[in-house]
PDB file of N, CA and C in Angstrom:
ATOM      1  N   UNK A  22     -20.573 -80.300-234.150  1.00 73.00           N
ATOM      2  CA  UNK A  22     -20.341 -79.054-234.840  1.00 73.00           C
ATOM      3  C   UNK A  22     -20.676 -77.907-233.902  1.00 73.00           C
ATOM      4  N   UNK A  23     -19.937 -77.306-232.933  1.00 86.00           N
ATOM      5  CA  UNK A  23     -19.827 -76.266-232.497  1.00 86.00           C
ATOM      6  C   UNK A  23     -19.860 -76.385-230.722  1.00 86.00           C
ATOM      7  N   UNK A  24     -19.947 -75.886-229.768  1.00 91.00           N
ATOM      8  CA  UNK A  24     -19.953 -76.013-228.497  1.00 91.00           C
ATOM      9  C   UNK A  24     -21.019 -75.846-227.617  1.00 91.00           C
ATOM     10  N   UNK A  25     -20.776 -76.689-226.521  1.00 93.00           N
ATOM     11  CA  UNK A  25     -22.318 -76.527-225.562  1.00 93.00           C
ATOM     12  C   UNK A  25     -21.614 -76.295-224.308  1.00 93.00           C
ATOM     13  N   UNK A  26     -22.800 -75.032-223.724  1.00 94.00           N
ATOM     14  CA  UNK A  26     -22.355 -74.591-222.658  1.00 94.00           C
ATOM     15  C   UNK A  26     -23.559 -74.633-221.913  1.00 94.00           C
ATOM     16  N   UNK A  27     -23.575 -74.933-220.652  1.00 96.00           N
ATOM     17  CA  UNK A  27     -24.806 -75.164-219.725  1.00 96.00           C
ATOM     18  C   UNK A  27     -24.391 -74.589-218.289  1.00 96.00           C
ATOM     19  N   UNK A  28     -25.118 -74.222-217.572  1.00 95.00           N
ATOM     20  CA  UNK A  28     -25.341 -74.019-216.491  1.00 95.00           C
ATOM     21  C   UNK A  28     -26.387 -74.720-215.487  1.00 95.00           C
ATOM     22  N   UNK A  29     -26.389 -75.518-214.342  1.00 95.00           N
ATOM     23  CA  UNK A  29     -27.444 -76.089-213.930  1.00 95.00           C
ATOM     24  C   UNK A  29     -27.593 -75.801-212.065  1.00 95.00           C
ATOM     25  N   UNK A  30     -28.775 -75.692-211.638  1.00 93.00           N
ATOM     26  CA  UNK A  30     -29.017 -74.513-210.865  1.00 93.00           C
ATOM     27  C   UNK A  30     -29.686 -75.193-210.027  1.00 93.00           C
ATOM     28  N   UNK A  31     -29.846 -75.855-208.849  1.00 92.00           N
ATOM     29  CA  UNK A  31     -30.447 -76.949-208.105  1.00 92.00           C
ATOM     30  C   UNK A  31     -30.493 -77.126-206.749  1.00 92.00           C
ATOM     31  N   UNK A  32     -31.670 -76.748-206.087  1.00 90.00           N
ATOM     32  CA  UNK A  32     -31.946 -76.616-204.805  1.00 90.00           C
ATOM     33  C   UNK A  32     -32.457 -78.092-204.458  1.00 90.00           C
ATOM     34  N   UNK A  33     -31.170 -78.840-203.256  1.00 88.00           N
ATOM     35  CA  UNK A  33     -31.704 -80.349-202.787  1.00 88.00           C
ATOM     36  C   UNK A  33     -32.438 -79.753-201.053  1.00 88.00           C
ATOM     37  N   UNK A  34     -33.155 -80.935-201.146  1.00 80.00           N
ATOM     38  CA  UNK A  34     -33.955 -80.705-199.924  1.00 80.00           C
ATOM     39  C   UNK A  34     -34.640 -82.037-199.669  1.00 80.00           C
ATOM     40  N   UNK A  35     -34.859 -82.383-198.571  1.00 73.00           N
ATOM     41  CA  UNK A  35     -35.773 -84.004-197.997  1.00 73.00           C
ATOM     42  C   UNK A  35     -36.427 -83.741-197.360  1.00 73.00           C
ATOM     43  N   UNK A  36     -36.955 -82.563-196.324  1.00 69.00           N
ATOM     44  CA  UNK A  36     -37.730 -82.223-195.664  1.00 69.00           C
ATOM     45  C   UNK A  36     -38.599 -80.998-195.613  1.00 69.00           C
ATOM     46  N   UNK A  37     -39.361 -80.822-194.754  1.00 68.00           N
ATOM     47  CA  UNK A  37     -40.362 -79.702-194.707  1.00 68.00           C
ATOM     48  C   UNK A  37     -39.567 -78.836-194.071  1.00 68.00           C
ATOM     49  N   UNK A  38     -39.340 -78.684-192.952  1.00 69.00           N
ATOM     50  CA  UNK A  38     -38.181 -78.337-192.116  1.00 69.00           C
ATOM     51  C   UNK A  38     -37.232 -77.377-192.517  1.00 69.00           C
ATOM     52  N   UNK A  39     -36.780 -77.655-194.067  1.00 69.00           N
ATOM     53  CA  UNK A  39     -35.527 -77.215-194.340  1.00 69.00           C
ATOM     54  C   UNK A  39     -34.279 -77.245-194.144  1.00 69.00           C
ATOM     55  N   UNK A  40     -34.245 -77.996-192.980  1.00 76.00           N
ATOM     56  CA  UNK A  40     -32.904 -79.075-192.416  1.00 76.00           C
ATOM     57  C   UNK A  40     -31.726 -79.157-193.313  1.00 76.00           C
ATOM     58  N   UNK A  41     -30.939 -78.925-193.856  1.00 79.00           N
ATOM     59  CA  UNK A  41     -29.849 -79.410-194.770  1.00 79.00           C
ATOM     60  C   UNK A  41     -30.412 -79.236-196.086  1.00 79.00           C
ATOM     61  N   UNK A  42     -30.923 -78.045-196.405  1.00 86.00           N
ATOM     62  CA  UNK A  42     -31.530 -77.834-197.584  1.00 86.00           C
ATOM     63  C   UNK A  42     -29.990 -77.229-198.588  1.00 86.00           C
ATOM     64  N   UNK A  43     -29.780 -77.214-199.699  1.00 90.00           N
ATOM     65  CA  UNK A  43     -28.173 -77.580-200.315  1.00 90.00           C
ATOM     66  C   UNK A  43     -28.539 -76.573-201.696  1.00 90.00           C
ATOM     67  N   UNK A  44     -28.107 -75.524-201.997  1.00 93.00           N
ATOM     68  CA  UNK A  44     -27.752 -74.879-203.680  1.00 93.00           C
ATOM     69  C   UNK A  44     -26.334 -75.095-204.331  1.00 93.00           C
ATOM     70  N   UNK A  45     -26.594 -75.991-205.342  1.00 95.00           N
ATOM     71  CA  UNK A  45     -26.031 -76.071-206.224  1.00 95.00           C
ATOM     72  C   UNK A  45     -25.718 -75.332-207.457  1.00 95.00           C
ATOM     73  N   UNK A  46     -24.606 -74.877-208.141  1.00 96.00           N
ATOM     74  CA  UNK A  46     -24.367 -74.359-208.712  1.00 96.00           C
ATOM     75  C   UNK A  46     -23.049 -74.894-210.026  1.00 96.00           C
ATOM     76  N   UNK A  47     -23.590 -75.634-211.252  1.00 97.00           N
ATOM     77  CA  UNK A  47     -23.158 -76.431-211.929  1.00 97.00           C
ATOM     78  C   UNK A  47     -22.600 -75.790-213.445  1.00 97.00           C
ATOM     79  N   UNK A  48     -21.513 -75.288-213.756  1.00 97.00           N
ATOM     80  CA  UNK A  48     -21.034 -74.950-214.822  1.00 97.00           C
ATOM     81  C   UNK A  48     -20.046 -76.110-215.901  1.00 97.00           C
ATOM     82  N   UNK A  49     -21.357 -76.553-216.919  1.00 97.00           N
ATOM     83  CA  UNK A  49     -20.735 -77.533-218.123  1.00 97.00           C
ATOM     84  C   UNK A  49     -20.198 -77.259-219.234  1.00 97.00           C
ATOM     85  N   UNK A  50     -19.592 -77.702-219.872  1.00 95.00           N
ATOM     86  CA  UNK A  50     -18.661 -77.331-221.358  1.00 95.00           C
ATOM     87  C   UNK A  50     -19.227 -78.571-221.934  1.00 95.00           C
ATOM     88  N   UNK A  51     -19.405 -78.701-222.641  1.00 93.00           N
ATOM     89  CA  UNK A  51     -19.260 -80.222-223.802  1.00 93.00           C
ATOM     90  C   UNK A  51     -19.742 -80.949-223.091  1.00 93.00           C
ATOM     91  N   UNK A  52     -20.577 -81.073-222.216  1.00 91.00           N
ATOM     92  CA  UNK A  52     -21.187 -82.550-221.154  1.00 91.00           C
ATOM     93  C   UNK A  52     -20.378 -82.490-219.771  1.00 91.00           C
ATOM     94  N   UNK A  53     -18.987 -81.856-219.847  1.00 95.00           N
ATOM     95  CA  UNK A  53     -18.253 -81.993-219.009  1.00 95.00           C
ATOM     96  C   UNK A  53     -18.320 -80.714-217.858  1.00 95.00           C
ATOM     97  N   UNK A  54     -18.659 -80.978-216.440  1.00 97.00           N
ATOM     98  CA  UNK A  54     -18.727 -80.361-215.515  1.00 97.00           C
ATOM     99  C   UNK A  54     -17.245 -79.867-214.672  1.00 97.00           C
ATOM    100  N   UNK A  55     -17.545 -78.201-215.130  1.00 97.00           N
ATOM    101  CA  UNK A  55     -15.605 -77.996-215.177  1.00 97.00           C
ATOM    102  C   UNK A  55     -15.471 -77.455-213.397  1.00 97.00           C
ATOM    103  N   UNK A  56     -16.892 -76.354-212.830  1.00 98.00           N
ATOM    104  CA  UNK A  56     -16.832 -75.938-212.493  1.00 98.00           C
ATOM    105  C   UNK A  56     -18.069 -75.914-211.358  1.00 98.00           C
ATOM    106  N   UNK A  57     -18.073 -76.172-209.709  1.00 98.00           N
ATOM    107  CA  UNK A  57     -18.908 -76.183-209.261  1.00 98.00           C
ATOM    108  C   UNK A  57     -19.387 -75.290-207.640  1.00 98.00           C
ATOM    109  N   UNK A  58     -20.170 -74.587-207.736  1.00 97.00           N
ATOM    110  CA  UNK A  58     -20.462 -73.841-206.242  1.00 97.00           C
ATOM    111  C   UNK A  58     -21.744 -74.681-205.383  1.00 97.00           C
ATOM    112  N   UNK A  59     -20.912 -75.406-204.426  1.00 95.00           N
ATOM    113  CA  UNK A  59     -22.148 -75.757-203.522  1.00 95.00           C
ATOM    114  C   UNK A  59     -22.488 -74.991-202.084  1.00 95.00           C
ATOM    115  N   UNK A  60     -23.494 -74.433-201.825  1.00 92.00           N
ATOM    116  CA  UNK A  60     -23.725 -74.164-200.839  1.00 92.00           C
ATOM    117  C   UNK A  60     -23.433 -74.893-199.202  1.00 92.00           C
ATOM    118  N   UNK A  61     -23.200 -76.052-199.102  1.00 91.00           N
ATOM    119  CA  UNK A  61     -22.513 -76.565-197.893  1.00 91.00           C
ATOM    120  C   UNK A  61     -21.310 -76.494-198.033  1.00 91.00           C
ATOM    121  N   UNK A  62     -20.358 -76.287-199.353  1.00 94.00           N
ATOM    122  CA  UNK A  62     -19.281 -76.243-199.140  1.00 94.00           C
ATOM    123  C   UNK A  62     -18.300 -74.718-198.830  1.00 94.00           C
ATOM    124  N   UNK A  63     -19.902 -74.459-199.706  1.00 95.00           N
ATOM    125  CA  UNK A  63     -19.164 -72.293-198.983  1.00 95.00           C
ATOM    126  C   UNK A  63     -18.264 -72.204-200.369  1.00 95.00           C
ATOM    127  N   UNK A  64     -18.079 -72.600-201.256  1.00 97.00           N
ATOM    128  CA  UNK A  64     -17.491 -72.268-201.912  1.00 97.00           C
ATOM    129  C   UNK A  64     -17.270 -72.473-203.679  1.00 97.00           C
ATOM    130  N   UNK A  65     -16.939 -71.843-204.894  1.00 97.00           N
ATOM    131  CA  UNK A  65     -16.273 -72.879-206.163  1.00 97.00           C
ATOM    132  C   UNK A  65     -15.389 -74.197-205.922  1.00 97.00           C
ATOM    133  N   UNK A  66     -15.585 -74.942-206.798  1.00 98.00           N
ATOM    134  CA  UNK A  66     -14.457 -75.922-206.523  1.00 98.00           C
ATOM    135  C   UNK A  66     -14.327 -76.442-208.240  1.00 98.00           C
ATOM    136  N   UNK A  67     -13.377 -76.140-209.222  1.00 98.00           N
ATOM    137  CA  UNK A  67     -12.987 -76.479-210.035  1.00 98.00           C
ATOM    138  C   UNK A  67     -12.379 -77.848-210.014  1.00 98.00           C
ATOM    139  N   UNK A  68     -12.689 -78.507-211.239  1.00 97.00           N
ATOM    140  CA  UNK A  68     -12.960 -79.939-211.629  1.00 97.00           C
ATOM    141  C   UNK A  68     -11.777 -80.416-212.834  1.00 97.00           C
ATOM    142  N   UNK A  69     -11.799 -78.621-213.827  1.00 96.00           N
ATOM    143  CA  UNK A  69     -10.645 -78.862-215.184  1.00 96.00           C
ATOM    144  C   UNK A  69      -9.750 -78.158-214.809  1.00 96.00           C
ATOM    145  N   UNK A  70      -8.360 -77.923-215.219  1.00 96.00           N
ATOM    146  CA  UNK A  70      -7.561 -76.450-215.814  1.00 96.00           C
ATOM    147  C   UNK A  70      -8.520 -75.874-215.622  1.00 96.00           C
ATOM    148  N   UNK A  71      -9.163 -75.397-216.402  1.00 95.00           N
ATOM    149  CA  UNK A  71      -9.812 -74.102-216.482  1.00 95.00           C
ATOM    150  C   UNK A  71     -10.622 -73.647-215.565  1.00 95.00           C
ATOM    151  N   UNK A  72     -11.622 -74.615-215.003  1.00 97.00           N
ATOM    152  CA  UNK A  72     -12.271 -74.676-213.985  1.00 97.00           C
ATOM    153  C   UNK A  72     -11.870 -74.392-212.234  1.00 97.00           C
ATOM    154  N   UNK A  73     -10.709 -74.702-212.332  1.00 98.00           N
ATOM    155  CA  UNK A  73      -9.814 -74.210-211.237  1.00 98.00           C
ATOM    156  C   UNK A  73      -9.283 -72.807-211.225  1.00 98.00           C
ATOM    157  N   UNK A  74      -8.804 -72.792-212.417  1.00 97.00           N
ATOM    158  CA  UNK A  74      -8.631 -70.505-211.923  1.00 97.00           C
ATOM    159  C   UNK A  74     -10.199 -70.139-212.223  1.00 97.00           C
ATOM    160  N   UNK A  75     -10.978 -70.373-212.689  1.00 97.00           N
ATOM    161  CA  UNK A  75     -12.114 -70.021-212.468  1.00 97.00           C
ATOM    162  C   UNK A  75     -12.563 -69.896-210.870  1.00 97.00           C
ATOM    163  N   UNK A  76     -12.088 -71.222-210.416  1.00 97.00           N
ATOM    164  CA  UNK A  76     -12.994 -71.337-208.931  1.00 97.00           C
ATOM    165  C   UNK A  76     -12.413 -70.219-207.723  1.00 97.00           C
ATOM    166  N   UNK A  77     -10.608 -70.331-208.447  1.00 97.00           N
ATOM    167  CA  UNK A  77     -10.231 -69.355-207.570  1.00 97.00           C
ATOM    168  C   UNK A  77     -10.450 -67.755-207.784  1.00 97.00           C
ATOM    169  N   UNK A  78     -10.273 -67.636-208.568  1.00 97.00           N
ATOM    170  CA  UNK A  78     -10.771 -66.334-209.326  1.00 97.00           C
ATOM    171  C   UNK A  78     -12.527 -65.892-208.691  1.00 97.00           C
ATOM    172  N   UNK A  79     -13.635 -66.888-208.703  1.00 96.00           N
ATOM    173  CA  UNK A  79     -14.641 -66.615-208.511  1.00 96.00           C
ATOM    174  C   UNK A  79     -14.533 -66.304-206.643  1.00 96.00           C
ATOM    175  N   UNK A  80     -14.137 -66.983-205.902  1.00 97.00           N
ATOM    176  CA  UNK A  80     -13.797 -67.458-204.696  1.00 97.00           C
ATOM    177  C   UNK A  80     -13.190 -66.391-204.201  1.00 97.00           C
ATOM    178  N   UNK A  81     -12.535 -65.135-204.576  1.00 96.00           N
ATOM    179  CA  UNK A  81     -11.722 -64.004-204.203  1.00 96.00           C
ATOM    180  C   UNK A  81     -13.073 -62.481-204.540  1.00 96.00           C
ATOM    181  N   UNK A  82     -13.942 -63.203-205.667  1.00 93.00           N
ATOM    182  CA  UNK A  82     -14.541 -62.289-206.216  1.00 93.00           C
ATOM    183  C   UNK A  82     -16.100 -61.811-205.608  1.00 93.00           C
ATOM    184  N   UNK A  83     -16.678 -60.664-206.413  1.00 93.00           N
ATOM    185  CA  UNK A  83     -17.902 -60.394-205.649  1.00 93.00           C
ATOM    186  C   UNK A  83     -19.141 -62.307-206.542  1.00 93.00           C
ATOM    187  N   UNK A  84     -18.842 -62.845-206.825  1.00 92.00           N
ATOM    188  CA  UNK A  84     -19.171 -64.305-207.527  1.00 92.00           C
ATOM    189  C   UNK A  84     -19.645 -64.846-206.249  1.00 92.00           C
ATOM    190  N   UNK A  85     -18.931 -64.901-205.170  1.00 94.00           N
ATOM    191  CA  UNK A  85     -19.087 -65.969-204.031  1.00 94.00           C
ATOM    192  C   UNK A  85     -19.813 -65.069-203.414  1.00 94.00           C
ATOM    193  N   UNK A  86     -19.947 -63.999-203.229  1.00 92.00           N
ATOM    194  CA  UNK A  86     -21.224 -63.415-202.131  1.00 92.00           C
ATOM    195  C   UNK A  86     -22.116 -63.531-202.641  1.00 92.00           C
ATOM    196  N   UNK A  87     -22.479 -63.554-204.156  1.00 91.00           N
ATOM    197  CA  UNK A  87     -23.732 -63.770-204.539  1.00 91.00           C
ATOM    198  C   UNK A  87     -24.238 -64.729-204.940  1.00 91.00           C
ATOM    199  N   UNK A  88     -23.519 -66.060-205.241  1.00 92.00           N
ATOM    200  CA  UNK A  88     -23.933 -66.931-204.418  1.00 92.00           C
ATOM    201  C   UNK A  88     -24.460 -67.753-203.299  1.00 92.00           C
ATOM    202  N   UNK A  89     -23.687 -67.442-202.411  1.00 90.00           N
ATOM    203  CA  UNK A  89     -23.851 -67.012-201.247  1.00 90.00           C
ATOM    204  C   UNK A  89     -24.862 -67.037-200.520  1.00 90.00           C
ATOM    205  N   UNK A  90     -25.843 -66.160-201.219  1.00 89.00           N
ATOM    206  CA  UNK A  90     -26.950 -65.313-201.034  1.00 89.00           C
ATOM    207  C   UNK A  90     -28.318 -66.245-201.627  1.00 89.00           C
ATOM    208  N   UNK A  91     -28.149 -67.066-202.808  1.00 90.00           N
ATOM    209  CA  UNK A  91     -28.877 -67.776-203.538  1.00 90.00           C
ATOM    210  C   UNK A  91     -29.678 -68.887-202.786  1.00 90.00           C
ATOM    211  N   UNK A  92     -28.485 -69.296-201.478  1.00 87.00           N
ATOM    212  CA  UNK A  92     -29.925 -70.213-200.996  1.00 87.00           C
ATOM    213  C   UNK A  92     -30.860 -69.672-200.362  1.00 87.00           C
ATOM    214  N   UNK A  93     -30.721 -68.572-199.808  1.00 85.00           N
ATOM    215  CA  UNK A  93     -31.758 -67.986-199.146  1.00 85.00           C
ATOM    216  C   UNK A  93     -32.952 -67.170-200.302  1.00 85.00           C
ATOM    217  N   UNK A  94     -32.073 -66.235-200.839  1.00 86.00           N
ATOM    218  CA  UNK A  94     -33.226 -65.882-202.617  1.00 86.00           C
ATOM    219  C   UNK A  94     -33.638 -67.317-203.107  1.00 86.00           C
ATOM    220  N   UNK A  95     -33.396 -67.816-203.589  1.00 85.00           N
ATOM    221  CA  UNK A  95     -33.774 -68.990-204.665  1.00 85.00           C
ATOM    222  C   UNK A  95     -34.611 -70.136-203.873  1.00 85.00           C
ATOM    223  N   UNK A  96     -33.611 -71.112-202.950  1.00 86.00           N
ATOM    224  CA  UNK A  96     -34.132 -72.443-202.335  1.00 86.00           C
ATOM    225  C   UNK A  96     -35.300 -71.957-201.365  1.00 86.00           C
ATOM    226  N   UNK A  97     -34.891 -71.227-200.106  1.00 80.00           N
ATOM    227  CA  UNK A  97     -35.985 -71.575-199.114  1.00 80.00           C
ATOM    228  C   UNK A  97     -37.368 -71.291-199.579  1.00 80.00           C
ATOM    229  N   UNK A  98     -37.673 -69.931-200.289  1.00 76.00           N
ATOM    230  CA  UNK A  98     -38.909 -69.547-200.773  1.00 76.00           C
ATOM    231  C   UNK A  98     -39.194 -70.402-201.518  1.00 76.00           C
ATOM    232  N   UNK A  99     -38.704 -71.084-202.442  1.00 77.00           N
ATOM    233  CA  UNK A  99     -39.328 -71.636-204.003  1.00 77.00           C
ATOM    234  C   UNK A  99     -40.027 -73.055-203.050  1.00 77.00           C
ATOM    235  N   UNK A 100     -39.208 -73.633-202.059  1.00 73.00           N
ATOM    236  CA  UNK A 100     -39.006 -75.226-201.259  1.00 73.00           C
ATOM    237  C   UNK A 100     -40.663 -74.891-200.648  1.00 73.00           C
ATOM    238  N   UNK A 101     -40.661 -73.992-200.186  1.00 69.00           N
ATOM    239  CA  UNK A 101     -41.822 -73.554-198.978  1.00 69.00           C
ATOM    240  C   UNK A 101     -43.090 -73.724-200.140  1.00 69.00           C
ATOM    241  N   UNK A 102     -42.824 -73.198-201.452  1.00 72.00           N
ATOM    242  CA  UNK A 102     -43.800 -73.169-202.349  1.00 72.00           C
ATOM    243  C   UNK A 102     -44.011 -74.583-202.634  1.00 72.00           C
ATOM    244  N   UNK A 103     -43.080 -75.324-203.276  1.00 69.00           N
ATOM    245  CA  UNK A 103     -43.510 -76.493-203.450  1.00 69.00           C
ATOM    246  C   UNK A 103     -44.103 -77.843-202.489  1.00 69.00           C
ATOM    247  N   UNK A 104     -43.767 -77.421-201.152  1.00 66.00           N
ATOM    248  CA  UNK A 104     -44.477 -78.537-200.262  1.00 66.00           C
ATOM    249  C   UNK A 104     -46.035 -77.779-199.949  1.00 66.00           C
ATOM    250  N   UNK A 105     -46.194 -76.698-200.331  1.00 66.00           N
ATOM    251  CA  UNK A 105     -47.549 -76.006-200.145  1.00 66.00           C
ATOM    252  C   UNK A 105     -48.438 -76.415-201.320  1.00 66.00           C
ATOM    253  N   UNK A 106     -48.211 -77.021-202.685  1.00 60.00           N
ATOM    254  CA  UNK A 106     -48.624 -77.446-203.460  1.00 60.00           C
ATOM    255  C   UNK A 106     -48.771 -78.729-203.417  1.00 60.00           C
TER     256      UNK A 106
END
């Protein structure tokens, strides 16, 4: 009875280093993952219909610079915090 929408937001990392440290950027509908920005790939990459003019649409837009921008705001600081704990 009604719709689920999620977003999921995920900095991978294996080292101290920061070596190949990766932001993810996960847009779900109903369980189903339509729409995705990964940071090694530089880019959206749509999964549904819909998710595809999304990706291109985001991919032309100010969306991808600020992304973009997220592994450096979000992953490296938060990563540095958690191996310090």
């Amino acid at each position: 009875d009604g719709y689920f929408e999620q977003v999921v937001r995920q900095c991978r990392f294996s080292s101290k280093d920061l070596q190949g440290i990766e932001f993810i950027d996960s847009y779900v509908f109903n369980k189903a993952e339509y729409v995705r920005f990964n940071s090694t790939v530089g880019k959206y990459v749509g999964y549904t219909e819909h998710g595809v003019k999304n990706a291109e649409a985001w991919n032309k837009g100010p969306e991808l610079a600020q992304e973009l921008g997220e592994l450096e705001r979000v992953c490296k600081g938060n990563a540095a915090i958690d191996y310090s704990a």
